[in-house]
Coordinates of C-alpha atoms and ligand atoms in Angstrom, one line a residue:
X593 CA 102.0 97.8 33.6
X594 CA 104.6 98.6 36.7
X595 CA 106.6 100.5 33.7
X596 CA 104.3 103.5 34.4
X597 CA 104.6 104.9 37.7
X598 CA 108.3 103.9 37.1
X599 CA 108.8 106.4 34.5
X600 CA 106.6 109.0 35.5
X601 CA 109.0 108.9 38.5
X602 CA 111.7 109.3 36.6
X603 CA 110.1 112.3 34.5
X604 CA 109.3 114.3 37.8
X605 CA 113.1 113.1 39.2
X606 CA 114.3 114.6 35.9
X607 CA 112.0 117.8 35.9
X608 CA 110.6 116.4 32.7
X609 CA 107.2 115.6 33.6
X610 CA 104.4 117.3 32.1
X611 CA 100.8 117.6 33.1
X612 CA 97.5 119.9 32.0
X613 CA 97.2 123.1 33.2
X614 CA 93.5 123.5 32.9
X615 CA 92.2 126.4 31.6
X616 CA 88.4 127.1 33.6
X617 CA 87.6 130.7 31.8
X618 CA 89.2 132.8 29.6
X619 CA 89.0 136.3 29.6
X620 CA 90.1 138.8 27.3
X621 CA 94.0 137.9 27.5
X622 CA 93.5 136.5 30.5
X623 CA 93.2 133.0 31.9
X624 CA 91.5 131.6 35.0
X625 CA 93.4 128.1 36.1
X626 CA 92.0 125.0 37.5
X627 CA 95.5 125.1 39.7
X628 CA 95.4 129.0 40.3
X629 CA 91.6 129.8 40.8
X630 CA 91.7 132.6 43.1
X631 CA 93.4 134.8 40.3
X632 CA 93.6 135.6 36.4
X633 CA 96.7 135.4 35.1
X634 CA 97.4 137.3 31.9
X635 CA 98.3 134.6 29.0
X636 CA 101.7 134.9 27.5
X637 CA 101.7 130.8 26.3
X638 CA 99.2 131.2 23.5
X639 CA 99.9 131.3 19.8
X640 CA 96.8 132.9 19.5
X641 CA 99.1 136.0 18.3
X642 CA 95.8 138.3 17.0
X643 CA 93.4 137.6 19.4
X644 CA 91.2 135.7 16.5
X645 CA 89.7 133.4 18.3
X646 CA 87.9 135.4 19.9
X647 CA 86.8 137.5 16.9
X648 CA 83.3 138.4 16.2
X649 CA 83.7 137.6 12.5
X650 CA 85.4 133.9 13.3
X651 CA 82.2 133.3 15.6
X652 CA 79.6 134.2 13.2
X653 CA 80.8 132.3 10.2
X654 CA 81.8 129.4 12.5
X655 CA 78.2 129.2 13.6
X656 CA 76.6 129.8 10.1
X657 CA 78.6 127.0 8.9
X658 CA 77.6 124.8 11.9
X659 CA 74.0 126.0 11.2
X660 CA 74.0 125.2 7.5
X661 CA 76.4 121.9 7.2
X662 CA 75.9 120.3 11.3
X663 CA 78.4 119.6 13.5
X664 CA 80.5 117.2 11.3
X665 CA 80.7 115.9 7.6
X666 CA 80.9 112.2 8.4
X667 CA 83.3 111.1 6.0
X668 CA 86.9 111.5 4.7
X669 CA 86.9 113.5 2.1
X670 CA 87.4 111.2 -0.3
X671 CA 84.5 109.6 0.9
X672 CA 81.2 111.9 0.9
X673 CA 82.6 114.3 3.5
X674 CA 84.1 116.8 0.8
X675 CA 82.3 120.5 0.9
X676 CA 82.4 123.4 -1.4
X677 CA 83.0 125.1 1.8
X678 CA 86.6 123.4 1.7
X679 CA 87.6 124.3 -1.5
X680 CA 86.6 128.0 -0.6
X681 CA 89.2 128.1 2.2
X682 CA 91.8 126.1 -0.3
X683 CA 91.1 128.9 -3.1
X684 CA 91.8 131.8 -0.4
X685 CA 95.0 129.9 1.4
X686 CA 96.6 129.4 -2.1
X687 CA 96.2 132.6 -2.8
X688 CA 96.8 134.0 0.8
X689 CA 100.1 132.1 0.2
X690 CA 101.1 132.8 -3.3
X691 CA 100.4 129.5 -4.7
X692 CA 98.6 127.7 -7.5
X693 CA 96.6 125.2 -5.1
X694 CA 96.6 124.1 -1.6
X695 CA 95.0 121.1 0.2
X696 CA 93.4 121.1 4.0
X697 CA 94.7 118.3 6.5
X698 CA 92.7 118.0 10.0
X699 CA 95.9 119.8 12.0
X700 CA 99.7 120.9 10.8
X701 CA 100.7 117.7 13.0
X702 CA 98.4 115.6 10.8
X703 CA 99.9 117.7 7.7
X704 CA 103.2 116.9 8.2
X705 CA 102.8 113.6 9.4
X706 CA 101.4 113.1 5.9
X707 CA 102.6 114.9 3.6
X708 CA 106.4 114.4 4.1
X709 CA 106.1 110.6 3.7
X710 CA 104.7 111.7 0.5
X711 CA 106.8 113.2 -0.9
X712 CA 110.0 110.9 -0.1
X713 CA 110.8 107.2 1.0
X714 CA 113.6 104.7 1.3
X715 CA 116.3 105.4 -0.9
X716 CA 115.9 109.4 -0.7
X717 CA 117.1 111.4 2.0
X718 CA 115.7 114.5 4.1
X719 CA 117.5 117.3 5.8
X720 CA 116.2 119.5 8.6
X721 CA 117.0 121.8 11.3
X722 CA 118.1 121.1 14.4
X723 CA 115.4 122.7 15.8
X724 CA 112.2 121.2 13.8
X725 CA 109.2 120.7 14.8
X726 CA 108.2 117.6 16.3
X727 CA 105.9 117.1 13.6
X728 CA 108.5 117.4 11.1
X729 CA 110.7 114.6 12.1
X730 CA 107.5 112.4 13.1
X731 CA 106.6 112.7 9.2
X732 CA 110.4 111.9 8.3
X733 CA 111.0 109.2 10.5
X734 CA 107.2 107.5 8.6
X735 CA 109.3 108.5 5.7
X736 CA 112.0 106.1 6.0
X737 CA 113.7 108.5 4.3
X738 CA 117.7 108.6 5.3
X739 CA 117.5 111.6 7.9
X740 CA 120.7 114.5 8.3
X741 CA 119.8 117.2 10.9
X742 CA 121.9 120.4 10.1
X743 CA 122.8 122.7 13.3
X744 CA 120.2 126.1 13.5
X745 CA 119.9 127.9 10.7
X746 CA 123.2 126.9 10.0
X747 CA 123.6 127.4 6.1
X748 CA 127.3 126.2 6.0
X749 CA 126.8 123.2 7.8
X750 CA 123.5 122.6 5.5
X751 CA 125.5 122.6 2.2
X752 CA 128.5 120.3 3.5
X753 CA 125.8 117.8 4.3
X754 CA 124.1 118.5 0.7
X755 CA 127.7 118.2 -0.9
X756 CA 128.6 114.9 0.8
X757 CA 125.3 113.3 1.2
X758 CA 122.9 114.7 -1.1
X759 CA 122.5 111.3 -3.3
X760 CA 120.9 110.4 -6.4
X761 CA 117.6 109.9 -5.0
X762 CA 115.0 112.8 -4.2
X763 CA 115.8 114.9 -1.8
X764 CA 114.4 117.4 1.0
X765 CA 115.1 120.3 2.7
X766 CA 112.8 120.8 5.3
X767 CA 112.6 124.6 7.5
X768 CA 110.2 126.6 9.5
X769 CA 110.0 130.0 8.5
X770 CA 109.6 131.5 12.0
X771 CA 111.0 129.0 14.9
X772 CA 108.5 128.6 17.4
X773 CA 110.6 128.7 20.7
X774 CA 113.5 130.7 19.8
X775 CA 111.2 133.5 17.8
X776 CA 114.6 133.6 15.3
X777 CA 113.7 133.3 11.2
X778 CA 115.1 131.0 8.5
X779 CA 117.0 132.5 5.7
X780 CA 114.7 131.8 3.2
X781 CA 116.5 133.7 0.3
X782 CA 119.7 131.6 0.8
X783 CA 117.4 128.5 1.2
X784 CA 115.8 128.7 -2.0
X785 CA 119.3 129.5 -3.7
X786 CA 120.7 126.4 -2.0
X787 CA 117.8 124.1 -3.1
X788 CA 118.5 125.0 -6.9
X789 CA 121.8 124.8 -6.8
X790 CA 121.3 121.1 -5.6
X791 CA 118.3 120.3 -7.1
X792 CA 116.3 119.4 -3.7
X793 CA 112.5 120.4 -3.0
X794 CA 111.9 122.4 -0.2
X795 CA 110.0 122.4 2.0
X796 CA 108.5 125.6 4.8
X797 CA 106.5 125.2 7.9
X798 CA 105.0 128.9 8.2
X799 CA 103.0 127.6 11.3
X800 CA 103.9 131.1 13.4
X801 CA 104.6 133.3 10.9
X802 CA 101.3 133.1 8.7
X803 CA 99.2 136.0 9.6
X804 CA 101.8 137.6 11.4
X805 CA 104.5 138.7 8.3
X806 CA 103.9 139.6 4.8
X807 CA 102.0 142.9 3.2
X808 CA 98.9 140.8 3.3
X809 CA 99.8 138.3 6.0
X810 CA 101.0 135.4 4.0
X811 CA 104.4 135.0 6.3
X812 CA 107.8 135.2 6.1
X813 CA 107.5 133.9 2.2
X814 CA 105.8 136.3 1.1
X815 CA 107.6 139.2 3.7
X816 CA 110.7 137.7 1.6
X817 CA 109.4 138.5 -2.1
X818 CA 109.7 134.3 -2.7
X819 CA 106.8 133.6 -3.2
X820 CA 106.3 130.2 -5.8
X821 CA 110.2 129.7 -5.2
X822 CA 109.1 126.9 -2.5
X823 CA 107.5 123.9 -3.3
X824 CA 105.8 123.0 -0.4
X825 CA 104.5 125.5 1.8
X826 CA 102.8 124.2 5.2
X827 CA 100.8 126.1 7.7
X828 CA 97.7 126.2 10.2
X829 CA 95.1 127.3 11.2
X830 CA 95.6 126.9 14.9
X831 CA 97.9 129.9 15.8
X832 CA 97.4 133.4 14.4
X833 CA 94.6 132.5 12.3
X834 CA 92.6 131.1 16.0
X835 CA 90.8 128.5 14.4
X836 CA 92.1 125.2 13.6
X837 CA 93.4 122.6 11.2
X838 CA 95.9 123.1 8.7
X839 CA 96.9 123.4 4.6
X840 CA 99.7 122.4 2.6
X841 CA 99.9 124.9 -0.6
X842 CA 102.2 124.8 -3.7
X843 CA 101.4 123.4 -7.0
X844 CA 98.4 121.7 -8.6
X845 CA 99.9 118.7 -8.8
X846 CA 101.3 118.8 -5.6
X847 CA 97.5 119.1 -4.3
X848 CA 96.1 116.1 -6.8
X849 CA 99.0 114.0 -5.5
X850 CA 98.6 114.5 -2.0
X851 CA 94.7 113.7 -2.6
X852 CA 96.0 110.2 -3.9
X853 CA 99.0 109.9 -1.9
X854 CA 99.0 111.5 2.0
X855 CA 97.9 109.0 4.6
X856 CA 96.1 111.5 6.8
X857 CA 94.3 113.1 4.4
X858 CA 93.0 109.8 2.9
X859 CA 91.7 108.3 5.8
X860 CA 90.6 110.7 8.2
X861 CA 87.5 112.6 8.2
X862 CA 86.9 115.9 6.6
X863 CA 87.6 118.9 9.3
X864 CA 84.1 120.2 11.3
X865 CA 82.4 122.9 8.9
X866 CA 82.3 124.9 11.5
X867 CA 86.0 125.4 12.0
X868 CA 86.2 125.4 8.3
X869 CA 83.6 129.1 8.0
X870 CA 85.7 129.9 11.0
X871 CA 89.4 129.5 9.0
X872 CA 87.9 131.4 6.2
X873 CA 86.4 134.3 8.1
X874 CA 90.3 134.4 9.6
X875 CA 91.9 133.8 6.2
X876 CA 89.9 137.0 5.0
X877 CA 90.6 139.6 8.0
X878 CA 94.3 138.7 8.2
X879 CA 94.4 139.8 4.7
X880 CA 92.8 143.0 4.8
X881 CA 93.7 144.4 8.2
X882 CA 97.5 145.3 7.8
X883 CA 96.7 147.4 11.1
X884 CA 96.8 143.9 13.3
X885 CA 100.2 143.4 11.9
X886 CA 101.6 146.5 12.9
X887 CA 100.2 146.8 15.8
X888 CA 101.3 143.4 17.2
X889 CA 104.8 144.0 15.6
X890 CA 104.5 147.5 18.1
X891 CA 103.0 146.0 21.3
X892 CA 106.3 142.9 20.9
X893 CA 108.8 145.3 20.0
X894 CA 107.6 147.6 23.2
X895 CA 107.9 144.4 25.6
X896 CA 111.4 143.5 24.6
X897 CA 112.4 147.5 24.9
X898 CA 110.7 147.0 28.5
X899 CA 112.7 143.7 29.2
X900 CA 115.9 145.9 28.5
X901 CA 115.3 148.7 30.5
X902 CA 114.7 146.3 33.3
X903 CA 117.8 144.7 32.8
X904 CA 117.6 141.4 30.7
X905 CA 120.2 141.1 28.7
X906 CA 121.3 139.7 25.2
X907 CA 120.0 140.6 22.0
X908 CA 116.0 140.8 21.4
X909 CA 114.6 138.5 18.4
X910 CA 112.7 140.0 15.3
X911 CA 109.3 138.2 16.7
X912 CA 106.3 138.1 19.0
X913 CA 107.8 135.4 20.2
X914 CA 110.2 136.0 22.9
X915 CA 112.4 133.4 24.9
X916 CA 113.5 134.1 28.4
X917 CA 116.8 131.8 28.5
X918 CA 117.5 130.3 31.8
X919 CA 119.9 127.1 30.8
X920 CA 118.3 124.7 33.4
X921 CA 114.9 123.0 32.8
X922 CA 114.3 122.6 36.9
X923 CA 115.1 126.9 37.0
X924 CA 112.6 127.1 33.7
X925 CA 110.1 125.6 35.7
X926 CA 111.0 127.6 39.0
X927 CA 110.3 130.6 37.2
X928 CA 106.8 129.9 35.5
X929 CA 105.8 128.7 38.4
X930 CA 106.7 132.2 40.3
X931 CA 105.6 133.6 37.6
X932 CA 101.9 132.3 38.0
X933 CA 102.1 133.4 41.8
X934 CA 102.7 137.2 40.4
X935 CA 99.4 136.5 37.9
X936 CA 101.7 135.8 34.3
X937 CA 100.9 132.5 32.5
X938 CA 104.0 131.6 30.0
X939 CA 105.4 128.2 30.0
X940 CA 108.3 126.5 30.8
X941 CA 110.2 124.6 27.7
X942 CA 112.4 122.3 28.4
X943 CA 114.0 119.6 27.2
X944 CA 113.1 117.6 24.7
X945 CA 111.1 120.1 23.0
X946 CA 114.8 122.1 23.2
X947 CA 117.9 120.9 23.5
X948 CA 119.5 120.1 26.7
X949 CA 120.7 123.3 28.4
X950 CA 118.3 125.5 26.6
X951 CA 115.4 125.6 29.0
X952 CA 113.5 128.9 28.8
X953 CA 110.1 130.2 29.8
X954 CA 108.6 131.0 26.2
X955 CA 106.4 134.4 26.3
X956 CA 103.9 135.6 23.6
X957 CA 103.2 139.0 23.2
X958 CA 99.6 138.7 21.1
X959 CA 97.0 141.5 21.0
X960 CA 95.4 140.5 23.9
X961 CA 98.3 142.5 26.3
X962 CA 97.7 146.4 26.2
X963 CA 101.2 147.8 26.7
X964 CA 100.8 149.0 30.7
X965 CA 100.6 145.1 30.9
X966 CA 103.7 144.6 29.4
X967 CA 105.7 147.6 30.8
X968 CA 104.5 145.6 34.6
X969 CA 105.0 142.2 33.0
X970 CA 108.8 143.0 31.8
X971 CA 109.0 144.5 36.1
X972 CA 107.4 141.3 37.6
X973 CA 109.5 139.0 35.6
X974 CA 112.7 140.9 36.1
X975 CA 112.0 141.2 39.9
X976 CA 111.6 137.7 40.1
X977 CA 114.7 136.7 38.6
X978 CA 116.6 139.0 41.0
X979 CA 114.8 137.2 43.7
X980 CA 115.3 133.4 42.9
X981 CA 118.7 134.6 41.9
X982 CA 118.3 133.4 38.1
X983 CA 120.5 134.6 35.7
X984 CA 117.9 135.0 32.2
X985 CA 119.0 136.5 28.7
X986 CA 117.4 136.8 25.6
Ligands
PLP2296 C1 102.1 124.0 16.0 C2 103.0 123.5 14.9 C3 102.6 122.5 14.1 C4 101.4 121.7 14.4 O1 100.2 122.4 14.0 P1 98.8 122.0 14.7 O2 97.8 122.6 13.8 O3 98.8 122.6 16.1 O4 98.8 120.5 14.8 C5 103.4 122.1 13.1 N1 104.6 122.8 12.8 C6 105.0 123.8 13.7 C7 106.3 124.5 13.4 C8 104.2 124.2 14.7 O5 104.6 125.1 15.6

């Protein structure tokens, strides 16, 4: 297998190459590295955007439902590995999300990997954004479905592609509501307009925005008043809600014909109970404390207002999630790693997760930072760009 070291060589040659950064302790928004021992560094790469994960409530019901169920269900679902416990957290996700039903998948990877070759196949034909998730286009290439990627959030572009290729077979429109490396949003409004007019479903991954938007957290749907205008509406577990696995919500048929027809969810076994009582502890506080919304929405809006003052320049996103731009993924990677030497942990993103000449070091504000951590942050960061003589912008 000589193929190996010959293209991890290549990787490294082409600042591609990735490799575990070990995480030995965490502590309260802070992270103690294998690679970095010696120091803490406060953790802007998590998507653990409220700090749940660490919640007292997640803990307990995690553990009751480890006490009462054991560690695992040992069986698909459809098997004898399906707990009332499950439908629980499907009842309050559906509603969480405006919909009739939803269905659990072991991860939004696993969702989308399942659920999109589901839903379409040879003969139909499925459009996304440029700037998908991996996931996504995993689930469309299983699809087989004819595949037409439509520059970012590019509405225009979208409907030539819909006028000229849209087809007589089923087709697909597939978004994320909040984009996970450029912190921008979808025009959801427009979308669902566009998706009638041509008769396509549609599709929205709210894997960042769920918990974080909407009166009662439900994302950018529900911030947008569209709620049951979308037909399939995925999102997980594994980011603001700090637990793990993931849903797909819409109709009740959707759910029964995902139960008969998504790969992943047939055979794979049910989630850990314990992660289940977890996701439904998190499903429950994100509803009812408004407060973490707003005070998240401050403590991001108060780092990009420091990033300005100290001289970063371009114009802030609406999100937590905040991209330091610096073109070149070998300069991306420059800069985390400086950034680690002056006790920050974001990562660098380069290509292919974004396209080439887009490299950036990705920063989440979550509730762990206090805000004198982000005034020095926004100082440290700055400084350092000065110093390695990188030119950054929003
Ligand atoms: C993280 C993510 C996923 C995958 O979810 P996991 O539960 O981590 O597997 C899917 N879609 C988007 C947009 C994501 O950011």
């Amino acid at each position: 297998m000589d193929f190996l070291k010959r293209r991890l060589a290549e990787y490294i040659a082409a600042n591609r190459y990735r490799r575990l950064q070990t995480v030995v302790e965490r502590l309260d928004g802070r992270v103690v590295l294998a690679d970095w021992e010696d120091q803490p560094l406060l953790d802007f790469s998590s998507n653990d955007y409220l700090a749940l994960s660490q919640h007292p409530d997640l803990i307990k019901a995690g553990r009751e439902a480890l006490e009462r169920y054991g560690a695992g269900v040992g069986a698909a679902r459809l098997m004898s590995g399906d707990l009332t416990l499950f439908h629980q957290l499907e009842r309050e996700i559906a509603d969480l999300k405006g919909c009739p039903a939803a269905l659990l998948f072991g991860s939004g990877y696993m969702a989308n990997v399942g659920m999109i070759p589901a839903l379409i196949g040879r003969g139909d034909v499925v459009f996304t954004d440029r700037l998908d998730h991996a996931s996504i286009y995993d689930g469309c290439r299983l699809a087989g479905a004819r595949l037409l990627r439509f520059r970012h959030n590019d509405l225009e572009h979208l409907e030539s592609l819909l006028n000229k290729e849209r087809g007589t077979g089923r087709a697909l429109v597939v978004v994320e509501s909040l984009y996970s490396m450029d912190g921008d949003i979808a025009p959801l409004v427009e979308l669902v307009d566009l998706k009638k007019r041509h008769a396509c479903m549609l599709m929205v991954d709210e894997a960042h925005a769920t918990g974080i938007f909407g009166d009662q957290g439900g994302g950018l749907i529900q911030a947008a008043g569209l709620e049951g205008e979308v037909d399939v509406v995925m999102g997980t577990f594994g980011k603001a809600l700090g637990s793990y696995g993931a849903y797909v919500a819409g109709s009740q048929d959707l759910r029964d014909y995902l139960i008969n027809r998504a790969r992943s969810f047939i055979y794979s076994t049910g989630l850990p109970p314990a992660v289940v009582g977890a996701s439904l502890a998190a499903v429950r506080l994100v509803r009812d404390r408004l407060d973490l919304r707003e005070q998240l929405a401050e403590k991001a809006a108060y780092f990009k207002e420091c990033l300005k003052l100290e001289g970063l320049v371009g114009t802030p996103g609406p999100s937590q999630i905040v991209p330091v731009m610096v073109g070149d993924g070998g300069v991306a990677l420059s800069l985390a790693e400086e950034c680690c030497r002056l006790g920050l942990f974001a990562t660098a993103v380069r290509p292919p997760t974004v396209p080439e000449g887009a490299a950036r070091v990705r920063f989440s504000v979550t509730m762990h930072h206090r805000k004198s951590e982000l005034a020095e942050t926004a100082r440290l960061l700055m400084g350092a760009c000065r110093r390695l003589a990188i030119s950054a912008s929003f």
